[in-house]
CSV table of C-alpha atoms in Angstrom, one decimal:
chain,number,residue,atom,x,y,z
A,1,MET,CA,0.3,-0.2,0.3
A,2,SER,CA,1.2,4.1,-1.1
A,3,HIS,CA,2.2,6.5,1.6
A,4,ILE,CA,-0.6,9.1,-1.3
A,5,PRO,CA,-3.3,10.6,0.8
A,6,GLN,CA,-6.7,8.5,-0.3
A,7,ARG,CA,-10.1,10.0,-2.2
A,8,LYS,CA,-12.8,11.5,-0.9
A,9,GLU,CA,-14.8,10.4,-3.4
A,10,LYS,CA,-15.0,6.6,-3.7
A,11,ASP,CA,-15.6,6.0,-7.6
A,12,CYS,CA,-12.7,4.5,-8.5
A,13,LEU,CA,-10.7,6.4,-11.3
A,14,ASN,CA,-9.4,3.6,-13.2
A,15,CYS,CA,-13.0,1.4,-14.0
A,16,GLY,CA,-15.8,3.6,-11.9
A,17,THR,CA,-17.0,1.1,-9.4
A,18,ILE,CA,-17.6,2.7,-6.1
A,19,VAL,CA,-15.2,1.0,-4.1
A,20,GLN,CA,-15.7,-0.3,-0.8
A,21,GLY,CA,-13.2,0.1,1.3
A,22,LYS,CA,-9.1,1.6,0.2
A,23,TYR,CA,-8.5,-0.9,-3.0
A,24,CYS,CA,-11.9,-2.0,-6.1
A,25,GLN,CA,-12.9,-4.3,-5.2
A,26,ASN,CA,-13.5,-4.8,-9.0
A,27,CYS,CA,-10.1,-4.2,-11.1
A,28,GLY,CA,-8.4,-3.8,-7.6
A,29,GLN,CA,-6.8,-0.6,-7.7
A,30,GLU,CA,-6.1,1.5,-4.6
A,31,ASN,CA,-8.7,4.9,-4.2
A,32,VAL,CA,-5.9,7.6,-4.2
A,33,GLU,CA,-5.6,10.5,-5.3
A,34,PRO,CA,-3.9,11.1,-8.7
A,35,HIS,CA,-1.3,13.8,-8.4
A,36,GLU,CA,1.3,12.5,-6.6
A,37,SER,CA,4.3,14.5,-5.4
A,38,PHE,CA,7.5,13.6,-6.6
A,39,TRP,CA,8.6,12.8,-2.9
A,40,HIS,CA,5.6,10.4,-3.9
A,41,MET,CA,7.3,8.6,-6.6
A,42,VAL,CA,10.6,8.0,-5.1
A,43,THR,CA,9.3,6.6,-1.8
A,44,HIS,CA,6.9,3.8,-3.9
A,45,PHE,CA,9.0,3.1,-5.7
A,46,PHE,CA,11.6,2.0,-2.8
A,47,TYR,CA,8.5,-0.2,-1.7
A,48,ASP,CA,7.6,-1.5,-4.5
A,49,ILE,CA,11.2,-2.5,-5.1
A,50,THR,CA,11.9,-3.9,-1.2
A,51,HIS,CA,8.1,-5.6,-1.6
A,52,PHE,CA,9.8,-7.7,-4.4
A,53,ASP,CA,12.8,-8.4,-3.0
A,54,SER,CA,11.5,-9.7,0.7
A,55,SER,CA,8.4,-12.2,-1.9
A,56,PHE,CA,11.8,-13.0,-3.5
A,57,PHE,CA,13.8,-14.3,-0.7
A,58,HIS,CA,10.7,-15.4,1.4
A,59,THR,CA,10.2,-16.8,-1.5
A,60,ILE,CA,13.6,-18.0,-2.1
A,61,HIS,CA,14.0,-19.5,1.3
A,62,HIS,CA,11.4,-21.9,1.2
A,63,LEU,CA,12.3,-22.9,-2.3
A,64,ILE,CA,15.8,-24.3,-1.6
A,65,LEU,CA,15.1,-25.4,1.6
A,66,LYS,CA,11.2,-26.6,1.3
A,67,PRO,CA,11.4,-29.1,-1.5
A,68,GLY,CA,7.6,-29.2,-2.8
A,69,PHE,CA,5.9,-27.1,0.2
A,70,LEU,CA,5.3,-23.9,-2.3
A,71,SER,CA,4.5,-26.3,-4.6
A,72,LYS,CA,1.8,-27.8,-2.1
A,73,GLU,CA,1.1,-23.8,-1.1
A,74,TYR,CA,0.2,-22.4,-4.5
A,75,VAL,CA,-1.8,-25.5,-4.9
A,76,ARG,CA,-4.1,-25.6,-1.9
A,77,GLY,CA,-4.8,-21.7,-3.1
A,78,LYS,CA,-2.2,-19.7,-0.5
A,79,ARG,CA,0.1,-17.5,-3.0
A,80,MET,CA,0.0,-14.1,-1.6
A,81,SER,CA,3.1,-14.6,0.5
A,82,TYR,CA,5.1,-16.2,-2.0
A,83,LEU,CA,6.0,-15.2,-5.6
A,84,HIS,CA,3.8,-16.3,-8.8
A,85,PRO,CA,5.8,-19.0,-10.2
A,86,ILE,CA,5.4,-17.6,-14.0
A,87,ARG,CA,7.2,-14.4,-12.7
A,88,MET,CA,9.5,-16.3,-11.0
A,89,TYR,CA,10.7,-18.4,-13.9
A,90,VAL,CA,11.0,-15.7,-15.8
A,91,PHE,CA,13.2,-13.4,-13.5
A,92,THR,CA,15.7,-16.2,-12.8
A,93,SER,CA,15.7,-18.2,-16.3
A,94,ALA,CA,16.3,-14.8,-17.6
A,95,ILE,CA,19.5,-13.9,-14.7
A,96,PHE,CA,20.8,-17.5,-15.9
A,97,PHE,CA,21.2,-16.7,-19.0
A,98,LEU,CA,22.4,-13.2,-19.1
A,99,LEU,CA,25.6,-14.5,-16.3
A,100,PHE,CA,25.8,-18.1,-18.7
A,101,PHE,CA,25.6,-16.1,-22.1
A,102,SER,CA,28.2,-13.0,-20.5
A,103,VAL,CA,30.2,-15.0,-18.0
A,104,PHE,CA,30.5,-18.1,-17.5
A,105,LEU,CA,30.1,-19.3,-21.5
A,106,THR,CA,33.6,-17.4,-23.1
A,107,LYS,CA,35.2,-18.1,-26.3
A,108,ASP,CA,37.4,-20.9,-25.3
A,109,SER,CA,34.0,-22.8,-23.7
A,110,ILE,CA,33.7,-24.7,-27.3
A,111,LYS,CA,36.9,-25.2,-29.0
A,112,LEU,CA,38.0,-27.9,-31.0
A,113,ASN,CA,41.2,-29.4,-30.1
A,114,MET,CA,42.5,-30.7,-32.7
A,115,ASP,CA,46.4,-30.8,-32.0
A,116,THR,CA,44.6,-34.3,-29.9
A,117,PRO,CA,45.9,-37.9,-31.9
A,118,LEU,CA,43.5,-39.6,-33.0
A,119,ASP,CA,42.4,-43.3,-31.9
A,120,ALA,CA,43.5,-46.4,-33.4
A,121,ALA,CA,40.0,-47.3,-35.8
A,122,SER,CA,40.2,-43.0,-36.8
A,123,ARG,CA,44.1,-44.0,-38.0
A,124,ALA,CA,43.7,-47.3,-39.3
A,125,GLY,CA,41.0,-44.9,-41.7
A,126,TYR,CA,43.7,-42.6,-41.8
A,127,VAL,CA,45.2,-44.8,-43.7
A,128,GLN,CA,44.0,-46.6,-45.6
A,129,LYS,CA,42.5,-43.4,-46.6
A,130,LEU,CA,46.4,-42.7,-47.4
A,131,GLU,CA,46.4,-45.3,-49.5
A,132,GLN,CA,43.5,-44.1,-51.2
A,133,ILE,CA,44.5,-41.2,-53.2
A,134,LEU,CA,48.1,-41.8,-53.1
A,135,LEU,CA,46.6,-44.7,-55.6
A,136,LYS,CA,44.8,-41.7,-57.9
A,137,THR,CA,48.4,-40.1,-57.5
A,138,PRO,CA,51.9,-41.9,-57.0
A,139,GLY,CA,54.1,-39.4,-57.5
A,140,ASP,CA,52.6,-36.9,-54.4
A,141,SER,CA,56.2,-37.4,-52.6
A,142,ILE,CA,54.2,-34.9,-49.4
A,143,LEU,CA,51.1,-38.3,-49.2
A,144,GLN,CA,53.9,-40.5,-49.2
A,145,ASN,CA,55.4,-39.4,-46.4
A,146,SER,CA,52.8,-38.5,-44.5
A,147,LEU,CA,51.9,-42.0,-45.1
A,148,ARG,CA,55.5,-43.3,-43.6
A,149,ARG,CA,54.1,-41.0,-40.5
A,150,ALA,CA,50.6,-43.0,-39.8
A,151,ARG,CA,52.3,-46.4,-40.7
A,152,ASP,CA,55.1,-45.4,-38.4
A,153,SER,CA,53.8,-46.3,-34.9
A,154,GLY,CA,55.6,-43.9,-33.3
A,155,ASN,CA,54.8,-40.8,-35.1
A,156,ILE,CA,51.6,-38.9,-32.9
A,157,ILE,CA,48.9,-38.7,-36.1
A,158,THR,CA,46.3,-35.9,-34.9
A,159,HIS,CA,43.2,-34.3,-36.2
A,160,LYS,CA,45.3,-30.9,-37.4
A,161,ASP,CA,47.6,-34.2,-39.7
A,162,ALA,CA,44.1,-35.3,-41.6
A,163,LEU,CA,42.4,-31.9,-42.0
A,164,ALA,CA,46.4,-31.4,-44.1
A,165,ILE,CA,44.6,-33.9,-47.0
A,166,LYS,CA,43.3,-32.0,-49.1
A,167,GLU,CA,41.2,-35.1,-50.6
A,168,MET,CA,40.4,-36.4,-46.7
A,169,ASN,CA,36.2,-36.8,-46.1
A,170,PHE,CA,36.3,-35.0,-42.7
A,171,SER,CA,33.3,-33.6,-41.8
A,172,LEU,CA,31.3,-32.1,-38.6
A,173,ILE,CA,27.5,-33.5,-39.7
A,174,ASN,CA,26.4,-36.6,-41.9
A,175,PHE,CA,23.0,-36.5,-42.7
A,176,SER,CA,23.4,-39.6,-45.4
A,177,ASP,CA,26.4,-42.6,-45.1
A,178,LYS,CA,27.6,-40.2,-48.5
A,179,VAL,CA,29.7,-37.5,-48.4
A,180,TYR,CA,29.2,-35.0,-50.9
A,181,LYS,CA,32.4,-32.6,-51.7
A,182,THR,CA,30.7,-30.2,-53.7
A,183,ARG,CA,26.9,-29.2,-54.1
A,184,GLU,CA,27.2,-29.3,-58.4
A,185,GLU,CA,28.6,-33.6,-57.3
A,186,TYR,CA,25.5,-34.1,-55.2
A,187,ASP,CA,23.0,-32.7,-58.4
A,188,SER,CA,25.1,-34.6,-61.1
A,189,ILE,CA,24.4,-37.7,-58.7
A,190,GLN,CA,21.4,-37.1,-58.7
A,191,ARG,CA,20.2,-35.9,-61.7
A,192,SER,CA,22.1,-40.1,-62.2
A,193,LEU,CA,19.3,-42.0,-60.4
A,194,PRO,CA,15.8,-42.9,-61.4
A,195,ALA,CA,13.1,-40.5,-60.1
A,196,ALA,CA,11.9,-43.3,-57.9
A,197,GLU,CA,15.9,-43.4,-56.4
A,198,ARG,CA,16.7,-39.2,-55.6
A,199,ASP,CA,16.4,-37.7,-52.8
A,200,GLY,CA,13.0,-34.9,-51.6
A,201,TRP,CA,13.0,-31.7,-51.5
A,202,PHE,CA,13.5,-31.5,-48.1
A,203,MET,CA,15.9,-34.4,-47.6
A,204,ARG,CA,18.4,-32.1,-50.9
A,205,ARG,CA,18.4,-29.6,-48.5
A,206,LEU,CA,19.5,-31.3,-45.8
A,207,ILE,CA,22.2,-32.2,-47.5
A,208,LYS,CA,23.6,-28.9,-49.6
A,209,LYS,CA,23.3,-27.2,-46.4
A,210,GLU,CA,25.7,-30.5,-44.8
A,211,ILE,CA,28.3,-29.6,-47.6
A,212,GLU,CA,27.9,-25.7,-47.0
A,213,ILE,CA,28.9,-26.6,-43.6
A,214,ASN,CA,31.3,-28.8,-44.1
A,215,ARG,CA,33.5,-27.3,-46.3
A,216,ALA,CA,33.2,-24.6,-44.0
A,217,TYR,CA,34.0,-27.0,-41.7
A,218,ARG,CA,37.2,-28.0,-43.6
A,219,GLN,CA,38.3,-24.5,-44.2
A,220,ASP,CA,38.6,-22.9,-40.8
A,221,PRO,CA,37.5,-25.9,-38.0
A,222,ASP,CA,37.9,-24.1,-35.0
A,223,GLY,CA,35.8,-21.3,-36.0
A,224,THR,CA,32.6,-22.8,-37.6
A,225,GLN,CA,32.0,-25.9,-35.4
A,226,ARG,CA,32.1,-22.7,-32.2
A,227,LYS,CA,29.2,-20.9,-34.2
A,228,PHE,CA,27.4,-23.9,-34.9
A,229,PHE,CA,27.6,-25.2,-31.2
A,230,ASN,CA,27.0,-21.2,-30.3
A,231,SER,CA,23.9,-22.0,-32.4
A,232,VAL,CA,22.4,-24.5,-30.7
A,233,LEU,CA,23.6,-23.0,-26.7
A,234,HIS,CA,21.6,-20.0,-27.7
A,235,ARG,CA,18.4,-21.9,-28.7
A,236,LEU,CA,19.2,-24.0,-24.8
A,237,PRO,CA,16.2,-21.3,-23.3
A,238,TYR,CA,13.5,-22.8,-26.5
A,239,MET,CA,14.9,-25.5,-25.1
A,240,LEU,CA,13.9,-25.9,-21.9
A,241,PHE,CA,11.0,-23.2,-22.0
A,242,VAL,CA,9.8,-26.2,-24.9
A,243,SER,CA,10.5,-29.3,-21.9
A,244,LEU,CA,8.2,-27.9,-19.4
A,245,PRO,CA,4.9,-29.0,-20.3
A,246,LEU,CA,6.7,-32.3,-21.5
A,247,PHE,CA,8.0,-32.6,-18.3
A,248,ALA,CA,4.3,-32.2,-16.7
A,249,LEU,CA,3.8,-34.4,-19.2
A,250,ILE,CA,5.8,-36.9,-17.7
A,251,LEU,CA,4.8,-36.7,-13.4
A,252,LYS,CA,0.7,-36.9,-14.4
A,253,LEU,CA,1.8,-39.5,-16.7
A,254,VAL,CA,3.7,-41.6,-13.1
A,255,TYR,CA,0.8,-40.5,-11.0
A,256,ILE,CA,-1.5,-41.8,-13.5
A,257,ARG,CA,-3.5,-43.0,-10.8
A,258,ARG,CA,-3.9,-39.5,-8.7
A,259,LYS,CA,-7.1,-38.8,-9.6
A,260,GLN,CA,-6.8,-35.2,-7.5
A,261,PHE,CA,-3.5,-33.9,-9.0
A,262,TYR,CA,-4.6,-32.2,-12.0
A,263,PHE,CA,-1.7,-31.7,-15.2
A,264,PHE,CA,-1.5,-27.5,-13.9
A,265,ASP,CA,-0.1,-29.2,-10.4
A,266,HIS,CA,2.3,-31.2,-12.2
A,267,GLY,CA,2.9,-28.1,-14.3
A,268,VAL,CA,3.2,-25.7,-11.0
A,269,PHE,CA,6.0,-28.6,-9.8
A,270,THR,CA,7.7,-28.8,-12.9
A,271,ILE,CA,7.9,-25.0,-13.2
A,272,HIS,CA,9.1,-24.6,-9.3
A,273,LEU,CA,12.0,-27.5,-10.0
A,274,TYR,CA,13.3,-25.2,-12.7
A,275,ILE,CA,13.7,-22.4,-11.3
A,276,PHE,CA,15.8,-24.5,-8.1
A,277,SER,CA,17.9,-26.2,-11.8
A,278,PHE,CA,18.7,-22.8,-12.5
A,279,LEU,CA,20.0,-21.2,-9.0
A,280,LEU,CA,22.5,-24.4,-8.1
A,281,LEU,CA,23.0,-23.6,-11.8
A,282,ILE,CA,24.7,-20.6,-11.1
A,283,ILE,CA,25.8,-21.6,-8.2
A,284,LEU,CA,27.4,-24.4,-10.0
A,285,PHE,CA,29.3,-22.3,-12.4
A,286,CYS,CA,30.0,-20.0,-10.2
A,287,PHE,CA,32.4,-22.8,-8.2
A,288,ASP,CA,33.7,-24.2,-11.6
A,289,LYS,CA,34.7,-20.4,-11.9
A,290,LEU,CA,36.5,-20.3,-8.4
A,291,GLU,CA,38.3,-23.9,-9.3
A,292,LYS,CA,40.0,-22.3,-12.4
A,293,LEU,CA,41.2,-18.6,-10.7
A,294,THR,CA,42.3,-20.9,-7.8
A,295,ASN,CA,42.7,-24.8,-8.9
A,296,TRP,CA,42.0,-26.1,-5.7
A,297,GLY,CA,40.8,-29.2,-6.5
A,298,GLY,CA,38.2,-28.8,-3.6
A,299,PHE,CA,35.7,-26.6,-6.0
A,300,ALA,CA,35.5,-29.7,-8.3
A,301,ILE,CA,33.8,-31.7,-5.3
A,302,LEU,CA,32.1,-29.8,-4.3
A,303,MET,CA,30.5,-29.6,-8.0
A,304,VAL,CA,30.2,-32.7,-8.2
A,305,LEU,CA,27.4,-32.6,-4.7
A,306,LEU,CA,25.4,-29.7,-6.2
A,307,PHE,CA,24.7,-31.4,-8.8
A,308,LEU,CA,23.8,-35.1,-7.4
A,309,SER,CA,21.1,-32.6,-4.8
A,310,LEU,CA,19.6,-31.8,-7.7
A,311,PHE,CA,18.3,-35.8,-8.2
A,312,PHE,CA,18.0,-35.2,-3.8
A,313,TYR,CA,15.6,-32.3,-4.4
A,314,LEU,CA,13.8,-33.8,-6.9
A,315,TYR,CA,13.4,-37.5,-5.3
A,316,LYS,CA,11.9,-35.0,-1.9
A,317,GLY,CA,10.0,-32.0,-3.7
A,318,MET,CA,8.1,-35.2,-5.1
A,319,ARG,CA,7.6,-37.2,-1.6
A,320,ASN,CA,6.6,-33.7,-0.2
A,321,PHE,CA,4.0,-32.5,-3.0
A,322,TYR,CA,2.3,-35.8,-3.8
A,323,GLY,CA,2.8,-37.8,-0.1
A,324,GLN,CA,3.9,-41.5,-0.8
A,325,ARG,CA,5.4,-43.5,0.4
A,326,ARG,CA,9.4,-43.4,0.8
A,327,PHE,CA,9.6,-46.9,-1.1
A,328,LYS,CA,7.5,-45.9,-3.4
A,329,THR,CA,8.1,-41.8,-4.5
A,330,PHE,CA,11.9,-43.5,-4.5
A,331,LEU,CA,10.4,-46.6,-7.9
A,332,LYS,CA,9.0,-43.9,-9.8
A,333,PHE,CA,11.7,-41.0,-9.2
A,334,LEU,CA,14.0,-42.9,-11.1
A,335,LEU,CA,11.7,-43.6,-14.3
A,336,VAL,CA,10.8,-39.9,-13.9
A,337,ALA,CA,14.6,-39.2,-13.8
A,338,LEU,CA,15.0,-42.3,-17.1
A,339,LEU,CA,12.3,-40.1,-19.2
A,340,SER,CA,13.0,-36.7,-18.2
A,341,LEU,CA,16.5,-37.9,-18.9
A,342,VAL,CA,15.3,-39.7,-22.7
A,343,MET,CA,13.3,-36.7,-23.1
A,344,MET,CA,15.6,-34.3,-23.0
A,345,LEU,CA,18.7,-35.5,-25.4
A,346,ILE,CA,15.7,-35.7,-28.3
A,347,LEU,CA,15.6,-32.6,-27.4
A,348,PHE,CA,19.1,-32.4,-27.8
A,349,VAL,CA,19.3,-33.3,-31.1
A,350,PHE,CA,15.9,-31.5,-32.5
A,351,PHE,CA,17.2,-28.0,-31.7
A,352,ALA,CA,20.8,-29.8,-33.2
A,353,PHE,CA,19.1,-30.6,-36.0
A,354,PHE,CA,17.0,-27.6,-36.2
A,355,SER,CA,20.2,-24.9,-35.9
A,356,ALA,CA,21.5,-26.8,-38.0
A,357,VAL,CA,19.5,-26.5,-41.2
A,358,ILE,CA,19.4,-23.1,-40.6
A,359,PHE,CA,22.8,-22.0,-39.9
């Protein structure tokens, strides 16, 4: 409530309803004088800020220390003492992604290390490819020297060596079994096939996008790889938003016999879980930064404990919110964790695929 003087008139200036008390029972506007001093504006501003802070920290306190409590309170109708779940989700997710993209995600966070050695299988494929190329150009001394180095197990062969071979089919993404170097090559092969065996419109679009990405990748592996995965990462907020109703659906299916819980109730529980996850990840990323600055191994242990606490929080929240026995809740917790992991993997693949299409 503001400290602006109350109006003597009882008609609401917003909707015209006759006000019974300090607030309009129809629209909720406070019946105060419309003309206020600058001091009133300043004090009202600070009141709103401190009121938000007190509600926020009061809500955070219960959210962290009492898993499932806020969801139960909201479903029961006790809502005025706490921040609205959606408002809180928007606020915490905005803070998390702001910190994630501006502080935690640096240019070196996503980097292809081209100096890493090839594993045994990749090395064997590298040797085989060199042999095939030398059959076409037997007089190439550079390739002959590369083949000798590759056959000598005492030499280390890296991804950079593989990329140095002009004809090497080294690709970032693959939508088909065959690797095409140019669009002209792909179009030529398609024209040579019977009409029934040619790729459809969508597949042609994918293959040509693959050729474009892989060509850029061969020219600048680090830059292209970073650009592609940055594109995927910048779609994480959308992926998490899409996963919200899907996670609530998983809970709905797992607790399908609990008729007193509606889909809306599972959604509220999911939102509070995601808010806790955002807060936990902020702390986890801070510990990661501190570990890199101090080289203290204790932060790694703390990060593992924080990560495991998310699973404990989910179990405890399910136990408190749905009110079932420990063993039954634990079995359902395992099922929810498994299904949610599969769901997130499918969503990640879908959004990665989408990023590649519009790359």
